[in-house]
Structure formats: C-alpha cells, structure tokens
Amino acid sequence: MPGPIVIGSERSEAGIPAAMEILRNGGSALDAVERGLRLCEDDLADHYVGTGGLPNARGVVELDASIMVGSTKAFGAVAAVKGFPNPISIARKVMEQLPQHALLVGEGAEAFADYLGFARAELLTPEARELWLAQLKTVPTESIEGENTKATSGDERYRLASLELVKRMAPHEGPWGTINIIAMDKSGEIVCGVSTSGYPYKHPGRVGDSAVPGAGNYADLKVGAAACTGRGELALRGGTARTVIENMRAGMDPESACAAALLEARLLPDDFRAELRCLALSHDGRHGGAAGMTGSTYTLMTESSTGPEFIPRRAI
Ligand code: GLY
C-alpha cells in the first residue's frame, strides 16, 4: 500500500501534521481528514474557513463543507450553515447518520447540528468584521444612489452597499482560498474533505463548489480523489473535481489531469473570472496540482515526513 499520505491546499498546513499523526498511528483517512480540517477551521488567522472566515455581504459568516469516501463514494455535506464552527464534522455526520441524504443547507443543517449536540458559536471575529466593514466603506455613495434614489434611510443605504459588494466580487487581499485535505490511510482508503467560508462578501445563501460532489470534491478509490479551491462557480459549472478523476481514469497523471480540468473550466464564459485551482491523489499514491498562476503550491506529508512539504502546482 502506498499510504499513509496526506495532501492539502494552501494553508492546510495548519491541519496536515495532525492528520498525518492519525494516519501514522493506524487511524483512518476519514478521521485524519476531519481532524486536519477542524484545526484549519479553528485557525482564527485564516479568513476562508470556520471561525474568522470572511462574512457574506450582510456581515454573516456562512460555511460550506463536504467529505467523500473513495471506496463507497459515500458523501456528506452542509452548505450556508451559520453559527457552527466546524462544518466538516457536521458534513461527516450527514454522511454517517443521515445516509438517505447527502447535503443539508441553511436552517435544516443547523437543526441537524443542534439535534446532534454541536455547540453554537459566534464565527465573525473582530478582525473579519473590520475587513468586511472596510470593504463596505469603499462602496461609493453614487453607486448606491444610482440604484435607488429613495435610499435615504441608513438601513436601506446599507442594504444597497452590501448588494454593490456582491456585484463587485472584490477579492480579499491576503492569503486566500478554501481548504482541501485528501488522505490515504494504511489500508489504502482515500478520503477527500473540503471546507470554506466561500467567496468573501458573497450574496447571502450563495453556495459554491465545496459542498457539491463532482464540483469541488470527488473521490473514487479505483482512481483517486480530487478537490478544488478558488472560483467555485466555475468548478460547479465545469464539474471540475469529477473531470480531474475522469482524466486520471483515462490515464493522465494527477498533475496533468488537474491542468487539463482547469483548461476545460477556462473555456467557460465568465464575467467574474478568478483563479481556480485543483489537486489530486491517485489510488497508487501519486499526487499533483495545477493553478492559474505561477508560485502556487500544495502541501504534502508522507509517513517519513518531518513536517509539511510545499510542492509547486503546474501553472496553466
Ligand atoms: N471554492 C470555494 C467557493 O467558491 O466557495
């Protein structure tokens, strides 16, 4: 067996060492992925997952997460969940305890989490709130008044300013992106997990690729697993994670499979085009990633690693 091995997207290094520790001790890929992503979700300095994630346009943090098991293609996901810091664990419970369903959204997902006893918490940290308020302040008064000259009340002006943020899709200036972790355990099982607070200042209720099988997450033990970060609407429309898997099934190595999937997604017309990335792990332990810009990396640990290693992605 080529395992144990774990790979992850940029900033997954907050969770990858703990995931590898579980794998080294003979633990499951499922436990490793959940543990690794929980640590990323709890990292307050990370503004793209869990607590500290950047909010939607109205200042509310909404989280998406999913988990998929390669041998069974079992899948669990939650989307647009508010008030729960670890959506990856709720996604796992959807998969394990609600197998008649695969994806819960919004209030229904929150009710399920309440029922299971998950603790609620405030996810909007003061730092993330400041970043959001700073964005709101950049919306020029004219663009608000141009939309609705009757926008005289503070509340109405605020509502229009937040809608203007959605129209802009202004990216955040720091290290950005959803987090993927893919693990293979000693038995050869592969599990893929994805967690995100989604596009910063998104429209309330917007769900990206991270919660959707085939879009931002896919695992098929006969081939491997793949996951995406970046512009989720492209991965949703292109079925990008599944495309990576099908490219590998057709014989491509993981890096070439990722690059070809991104080139396919690039053909989609998109007025809001932004960076899309993917990474993949094959059933025989090969791995690779691709991105739209140079200098992008993914994170790797094997059983003999002393720490996370950063591997360049192919730039397309
Ligand atoms: N790729 C994450 C998102 O678009 O929400």
XYZ file of C-alpha atoms and ligand atoms in Angstrom:
321
model
C 0.000 0.000 0.000
C 1.380 3.469 -0.847
C -0.245 5.115 2.211
C -0.217 6.761 4.563
C -0.078 10.033 2.682
C -1.879 13.338 3.030
C -2.017 16.335 0.712
C -3.801 19.650 1.068
C -4.323 23.025 -0.495
C -2.546 26.218 0.524
C -2.874 26.852 4.292
C -3.827 23.251 5.037
C -0.508 23.054 6.895
C -2.461 24.126 9.993
C -4.041 20.665 9.960
C -1.874 18.353 7.850
C 0.620 17.332 10.600
C -2.223 16.252 12.916
C -3.830 14.353 10.046
C -0.553 12.524 9.379
C -0.175 11.695 13.077
C -3.522 9.900 12.963
C -2.510 8.008 9.800
C 0.888 7.009 11.232
C -0.850 5.563 14.261
C -3.007 3.397 12.031
C -6.043 5.705 12.132
C -8.494 6.094 9.287
C -8.314 8.550 6.412
C -11.767 9.724 7.483
C -10.571 10.661 10.992
C -7.401 12.234 9.556
C -9.281 14.481 7.116
C -11.842 15.555 9.704
C -9.174 16.314 12.326
C -6.990 18.220 9.857
C -9.849 20.363 8.588
C -11.166 21.075 12.085
C -7.780 22.565 13.003
C -7.916 24.753 9.880
C -11.497 25.799 10.714
C -10.370 26.777 14.236
C -7.430 28.851 12.953
C -8.616 32.422 13.606
C -5.958 33.862 11.294
C -7.481 32.023 8.336
C -10.209 34.125 6.754
C -11.558 31.444 4.419
C -12.728 28.694 6.746
C -14.591 28.286 10.024
C -14.305 30.840 12.802
C -12.695 34.001 11.449
C -13.988 33.330 7.924
C -14.973 36.406 5.938
C -18.729 37.029 6.026
C -21.323 37.396 3.317
C -22.297 40.846 2.049
C -24.586 41.372 5.067
C -21.827 40.547 7.557
C -22.869 36.981 8.419
C -20.421 34.064 8.169
C -21.936 31.186 6.155
C -19.922 27.980 5.858
C -19.875 25.096 3.351
C -18.076 21.760 3.810
C -18.090 18.238 2.412
C -16.433 14.869 2.858
C -16.295 11.896 0.461
C -15.031 8.326 0.926
C -13.316 6.722 -2.070
C -14.304 3.068 -1.542
C -18.055 3.669 -1.206
C -18.434 7.133 -2.740
C -20.347 7.983 0.431
C -20.747 11.749 0.577
C -21.910 14.198 3.233
C -22.105 17.968 3.011
C -23.561 21.081 4.575
C -23.926 24.498 2.995
C -24.759 28.051 4.047
C -24.523 26.990 7.697
C -24.429 29.786 10.272
C -23.222 29.659 13.859
C -21.357 26.337 13.901
C -17.548 26.491 13.834
C -16.801 23.022 12.429
C -18.968 22.303 9.381
C -16.672 19.444 8.312
C -17.814 17.466 11.372
C -21.487 18.152 10.602
C -20.845 17.048 6.989
C -19.367 13.798 8.294
C -22.446 13.229 10.471
C -24.715 13.824 7.453
C -22.801 11.064 5.662
C -22.813 8.657 8.617
C -26.115 9.324 10.352
C -28.340 10.560 7.532
C -27.348 8.305 4.641
C -30.732 8.815 2.998
C -29.432 12.333 2.207
C -26.097 13.782 1.096
C -26.390 17.566 1.500
C -28.180 19.760 4.050
C -28.379 23.535 3.754
C -29.082 26.519 5.985
C -31.629 26.146 8.764
C -32.081 22.422 8.129
C -28.356 21.781 8.509
C -28.331 23.906 11.668
C -31.289 21.976 13.111
C -29.452 18.713 12.401
C -26.320 20.061 14.143
C -28.429 21.193 17.126
C -30.055 17.762 17.316
C -26.605 16.119 17.419
C -25.438 18.498 20.160
C -22.894 20.540 18.214
C -22.087 23.752 20.117
C -23.058 27.073 18.560
C -20.537 29.935 18.479
C -20.067 33.416 17.040
C -17.978 32.965 13.883
C -17.450 36.617 12.935
C -14.234 37.641 14.670
C -13.465 41.353 15.254
C -10.722 41.161 12.604
C -13.006 39.625 9.955
C -15.712 42.172 10.825
C -13.217 45.032 10.328
C -12.216 43.637 6.915
C -15.888 43.476 5.887
C -16.661 46.999 7.175
C -13.619 48.344 5.334
C -14.996 46.834 2.105
C -18.436 48.353 2.722
C -16.825 51.772 3.176
C -15.241 51.545 -0.279
C -18.661 51.451 -1.972
C -19.077 54.934 -3.470
C -22.222 56.820 -2.478
C -23.047 57.448 -6.157
C -23.265 53.733 -6.934
C -25.800 53.328 -4.121
C -27.825 56.374 -5.098
C -27.653 55.401 -8.749
C -29.530 52.244 -7.937
C -32.229 53.754 -5.817
C -32.549 57.468 -5.293
C -35.022 56.825 -2.472
C -32.282 55.166 -0.431
C -32.451 57.695 2.331
C -32.653 55.541 5.431
C -29.432 54.201 6.892
C -30.694 50.657 6.695
C -31.636 50.927 3.029
C -28.301 52.504 2.142
C -26.518 49.726 3.988
C -28.551 47.102 2.133
C -27.667 48.624 -1.223
C -23.995 48.963 -0.278
C -23.861 45.264 0.545
C -25.504 44.379 -2.769
C -22.908 46.515 -4.523
C -20.209 44.408 -2.830
C -21.760 41.272 -4.345
C -21.715 42.869 -7.799
C -18.038 43.681 -7.448
C -16.869 40.265 -6.240
C -13.803 42.078 -4.865
C -11.237 39.517 -3.751
C -9.654 39.635 -0.331
C -6.081 40.864 -0.261
C -4.434 38.289 1.982
C -3.661 34.606 1.556
C -6.976 33.279 0.286
C -8.886 30.170 -0.526
C -10.898 27.245 0.539
C -9.038 24.352 2.188
C -8.891 20.817 0.778
C -7.344 17.821 2.547
C -7.032 14.416 0.870
C -5.707 11.453 2.886
C -4.864 7.839 2.171
C -4.574 5.538 5.192
C -2.599 2.316 5.697
C -5.489 0.227 4.362
C -5.432 2.222 1.092
C -8.731 4.036 1.738
C -8.855 7.560 0.308
C -10.995 10.368 1.762
C -11.358 13.911 0.455
C -12.591 16.842 2.576
C -13.269 20.475 1.718
C -14.193 23.386 3.996
C -14.820 27.049 3.211
C -16.494 30.287 4.173
C -16.933 30.795 0.446
C -16.369 33.877 -1.622
C -15.885 36.900 0.665
C -18.897 39.240 0.752
C -20.954 36.795 -1.318
C -24.699 37.081 -1.724
C -26.413 35.570 1.335
C -27.303 31.974 0.572
C -24.671 31.578 -2.124
C -23.234 28.040 -2.162
C -20.044 27.245 -4.045
C -18.387 24.082 -5.260
C -17.089 22.930 -1.863
C -20.392 21.337 -0.832
C -21.136 19.730 -4.185
C -19.847 16.288 -5.226
C -18.092 16.358 -8.562
C -17.616 20.131 -8.389
C -15.224 20.894 -5.508
C -14.771 17.372 -4.117
C -14.716 13.880 -5.597
C -13.290 10.523 -4.536
C -13.362 7.170 -6.296
C -10.992 4.594 -4.837
C -10.489 2.931 -8.237
C -8.855 6.174 -9.413
C -8.154 8.589 -6.542
C -9.530 11.858 -5.207
C -9.529 15.479 -6.341
C -10.586 18.817 -4.869
C -10.767 22.457 -5.923
C -10.177 25.900 -4.475
C -10.944 29.296 -5.948
C -13.837 30.390 -8.125
C -16.436 27.829 -7.138
C -18.956 28.856 -9.791
C -16.514 27.648 -12.455
C -15.960 24.320 -10.685
C -19.736 23.929 -10.271
C -20.387 24.576 -13.935
C -17.434 22.530 -15.116
C -17.808 19.590 -12.713
C -14.112 20.142 -12.205
C -13.222 17.658 -9.428
C -15.010 14.874 -11.309
C -13.284 15.961 -14.518
C -9.903 15.525 -12.804
C -10.910 11.998 -11.767
C -12.094 11.108 -15.269
C -8.844 12.474 -16.722
C -6.908 10.217 -14.343
C -9.144 7.260 -15.195
C -8.213 7.863 -18.818
C -4.545 7.520 -17.910
C -3.308 11.003 -17.069
C -1.032 11.544 -14.073
C -2.581 13.667 -11.276
C -0.832 16.911 -12.261
C -1.772 16.627 -15.953
C -5.323 15.639 -15.006
C -5.640 18.783 -12.864
C -4.155 21.008 -15.579
C -6.493 19.607 -18.243
C -9.540 20.096 -15.992
C -8.564 23.713 -15.350
C -8.035 24.351 -19.067
C -11.540 22.978 -19.675
C -13.019 25.246 -16.980
C -11.185 28.187 -18.505
C -13.256 27.794 -21.676
C -16.443 28.680 -19.783
C -17.601 32.253 -20.371
C -17.468 34.110 -17.034
C -17.629 37.850 -16.399
C -16.288 37.291 -12.887
C -13.403 35.025 -13.829
C -10.975 34.435 -10.976
C -8.364 31.900 -10.002
C -9.402 28.226 -9.858
C -7.029 25.519 -8.574
C -7.184 21.798 -8.072
C -5.136 18.982 -6.612
C -5.370 15.205 -6.788
C -4.094 11.999 -5.173
C -4.175 8.754 -7.138
C -5.049 5.335 -5.664
C -1.392 4.338 -6.053
C -0.089 7.325 -4.088
C 0.905 9.747 -6.875
C -0.142 13.353 -6.413
C -0.177 16.655 -8.270
C -1.844 20.017 -8.548
C -2.453 22.840 -11.005
C -3.301 26.528 -10.772
C -3.904 29.501 -12.994
C -0.923 31.406 -11.656
C 2.723 30.625 -11.017
C 4.042 30.233 -7.477
C 1.084 28.203 -6.226
C 1.786 25.171 -4.098
C 0.092 22.320 -2.300
C 1.110 20.644 0.935
C 2.350 17.069 1.320
C 3.205 14.740 4.190
C 4.127 11.074 3.970
C 4.874 8.645 6.789
C 8.563 9.647 6.808
C 7.997 13.422 6.645
C 9.326 15.532 9.476
C 6.987 18.395 8.537
C 4.782 19.694 5.736
C 6.463 19.980 2.342
C 5.248 22.527 -0.213
C 5.052 21.173 -3.773
C 4.679 23.525 -6.762
C 1.472 23.254 -8.765
C 1.679 23.314 -12.543
C 0.707 26.784 -13.788
C -1.574 26.668 -16.814
N -14.201 27.266 -3.877
C -14.957 27.747 -2.828
C -16.075 28.602 -3.174
O -16.138 29.090 -4.298
O -16.926 28.809 -2.336
